[in-house]
């Protein structure tokens, strides 16, 4: 499947209603369909998502679940995502923000990122 065709199909899924977009999916089938190396795929998909989703106007969210506490500490700035390489690359984007949860954190990029990342879990 050529990249342009993939982009057009993805554009159909990402409606322009202004609501947040949550991405949670296996990316490896995309590598095969796009004939892209696994190393190139995460940045290619992140570029594609940020092109389709204007993160100045709406939020892009991905789960970046963590292993939780180790030796009584959980540093969410350093703890990698356990939900895959795409979400780990998104977590490392300095313009995305991680929610405050030792186990079920999410990263967000967009106008509500700071507010979202400061939410306190009960």
JSON list of C-alpha atoms in Angstrom, two decimals, residues 29-89:
[
{"chain": "A", "resi": 29, "resn": "UNK", "atom": "CA", "xyz": [1.09, -4.44, 10.22]},
{"chain": "A", "resi": 30, "resn": "UNK", "atom": "CA", "xyz": [1.61, -0.88, 8.92]},
{"chain": "A", "resi": 31, "resn": "UNK", "atom": "CA", "xyz": [5.32, -1.57, 8.38]},
{"chain": "A", "resi": 32, "resn": "UNK", "atom": "CA", "xyz": [4.50, -4.47, 6.13]},
{"chain": "A", "resi": 33, "resn": "UNK", "atom": "CA", "xyz": [1.72, -2.65, 4.27]},
{"chain": "A", "resi": 34, "resn": "UNK", "atom": "CA", "xyz": [3.88, 0.44, 3.71]},
{"chain": "A", "resi": 35, "resn": "UNK", "atom": "CA", "xyz": [7.05, -1.53, 3.06]},
{"chain": "A", "resi": 36, "resn": "UNK", "atom": "CA", "xyz": [8.90, 0.54, 5.67]},
{"chain": "A", "resi": 37, "resn": "UNK", "atom": "CA", "xyz": [11.63, -0.67, 7.99]},
{"chain": "A", "resi": 38, "resn": "UNK", "atom": "CA", "xyz": [10.60, -1.11, 11.64]},
{"chain": "A", "resi": 39, "resn": "UNK", "atom": "CA", "xyz": [13.19, 1.49, 12.64]},
{"chain": "A", "resi": 40, "resn": "UNK", "atom": "CA", "xyz": [11.64, 4.16, 10.37]},
{"chain": "A", "resi": 41, "resn": "UNK", "atom": "CA", "xyz": [8.01, 3.37, 11.13]},
{"chain": "A", "resi": 42, "resn": "UNK", "atom": "CA", "xyz": [7.43, 5.15, 14.51]},
{"chain": "A", "resi": 43, "resn": "UNK", "atom": "CA", "xyz": [8.71, 8.53, 13.32]},
{"chain": "A", "resi": 44, "resn": "UNK", "atom": "CA", "xyz": [6.88, 8.14, 10.00]},
{"chain": "A", "resi": 45, "resn": "UNK", "atom": "CA", "xyz": [3.58, 7.46, 11.80]},
{"chain": "A", "resi": 46, "resn": "UNK", "atom": "CA", "xyz": [4.09, 10.25, 14.34]},
{"chain": "A", "resi": 47, "resn": "UNK", "atom": "CA", "xyz": [4.79, 12.68, 11.51]},
{"chain": "A", "resi": 48, "resn": "UNK", "atom": "CA", "xyz": [1.68, 11.46, 9.73]},
{"chain": "A", "resi": 49, "resn": "UNK", "atom": "CA", "xyz": [-0.51, 11.85, 12.85]},
{"chain": "A", "resi": 50, "resn": "UNK", "atom": "CA", "xyz": [0.78, 15.33, 13.60]},
{"chain": "A", "resi": 51, "resn": "UNK", "atom": "CA", "xyz": [0.19, 16.31, 9.97]},
{"chain": "A", "resi": 52, "resn": "UNK", "atom": "CA", "xyz": [-3.41, 15.08, 10.06]},
{"chain": "A", "resi": 53, "resn": "UNK", "atom": "CA", "xyz": [-4.17, 16.33, 13.57]},
{"chain": "A", "resi": 54, "resn": "UNK", "atom": "CA", "xyz": [-3.55, 20.01, 14.14]},
{"chain": "A", "resi": 55, "resn": "UNK", "atom": "CA", "xyz": [-2.22, 19.77, 17.70]},
{"chain": "A", "resi": 56, "resn": "UNK", "atom": "CA", "xyz": [-2.50, 23.53, 18.11]},
{"chain": "A", "resi": 57, "resn": "UNK", "atom": "CA", "xyz": [-6.29, 23.04, 18.04]},
{"chain": "A", "resi": 58, "resn": "UNK", "atom": "CA", "xyz": [-6.93, 19.48, 19.22]},
{"chain": "A", "resi": 59, "resn": "UNK", "atom": "CA", "xyz": [-5.26, 16.86, 21.36]},
{"chain": "A", "resi": 60, "resn": "UNK", "atom": "CA", "xyz": [-3.40, 13.72, 20.31]},
{"chain": "A", "resi": 61, "resn": "UNK", "atom": "CA", "xyz": [-3.29, 11.15, 23.12]},
{"chain": "A", "resi": 62, "resn": "UNK", "atom": "CA", "xyz": [-1.49, 7.83, 23.45]},
{"chain": "A", "resi": 63, "resn": "UNK", "atom": "CA", "xyz": [-1.26, 5.38, 26.35]},
{"chain": "A", "resi": 64, "resn": "UNK", "atom": "CA", "xyz": [2.24, 5.29, 27.79]},
{"chain": "A", "resi": 65, "resn": "UNK", "atom": "CA", "xyz": [1.63, 2.78, 30.55]},
{"chain": "A", "resi": 66, "resn": "UNK", "atom": "CA", "xyz": [4.48, 2.33, 33.01]},
{"chain": "A", "resi": 67, "resn": "UNK", "atom": "CA", "xyz": [5.77, -0.51, 35.18]},
{"chain": "A", "resi": 68, "resn": "UNK", "atom": "CA", "xyz": [5.00, 1.48, 38.30]},
{"chain": "A", "resi": 69, "resn": "UNK", "atom": "CA", "xyz": [7.23, 1.75, 41.31]},
{"chain": "A", "resi": 70, "resn": "UNK", "atom": "CA", "xyz": [10.72, 0.31, 41.55]},
{"chain": "A", "resi": 71, "resn": "UNK", "atom": "CA", "xyz": [12.34, 0.48, 44.97]},
{"chain": "A", "resi": 72, "resn": "UNK", "atom": "CA", "xyz": [9.51, 2.77, 46.09]},
{"chain": "A", "resi": 73, "resn": "UNK", "atom": "CA", "xyz": [10.05, 5.32, 43.29]},
{"chain": "A", "resi": 74, "resn": "UNK", "atom": "CA", "xyz": [8.43, 6.06, 39.96]},
{"chain": "A", "resi": 75, "resn": "UNK", "atom": "CA", "xyz": [10.06, 8.67, 37.76]},
{"chain": "A", "resi": 76, "resn": "UNK", "atom": "CA", "xyz": [7.61, 9.24, 34.92]},
{"chain": "A", "resi": 77, "resn": "UNK", "atom": "CA", "xyz": [10.11, 11.49, 33.14]},
{"chain": "A", "resi": 78, "resn": "UNK", "atom": "CA", "xyz": [12.46, 8.53, 32.69]},
{"chain": "A", "resi": 79, "resn": "UNK", "atom": "CA", "xyz": [10.22, 5.46, 32.85]},
{"chain": "A", "resi": 80, "resn": "UNK", "atom": "CA", "xyz": [9.64, 4.14, 29.32]},
{"chain": "A", "resi": 81, "resn": "UNK", "atom": "CA", "xyz": [6.24, 3.28, 27.93]},
{"chain": "A", "resi": 82, "resn": "UNK", "atom": "CA", "xyz": [5.29, -0.39, 28.07]},
{"chain": "A", "resi": 83, "resn": "UNK", "atom": "CA", "xyz": [2.68, 0.00, 25.33]},
{"chain": "A", "resi": 84, "resn": "UNK", "atom": "CA", "xyz": [4.99, -0.10, 22.34]},
{"chain": "A", "resi": 85, "resn": "UNK", "atom": "CA", "xyz": [7.60, 1.74, 20.35]},
{"chain": "A", "resi": 86, "resn": "UNK", "atom": "CA", "xyz": [5.17, 4.28, 18.86]},
{"chain": "A", "resi": 87, "resn": "UNK", "atom": "CA", "xyz": [3.97, 5.43, 22.28]},
{"chain": "A", "resi": 88, "resn": "UNK", "atom": "CA", "xyz": [7.56, 5.44, 23.57]},
{"chain": "A", "resi": 89, "resn": "UNK", "atom": "CA", "xyz": [8.62, 7.74, 20.73]}
]
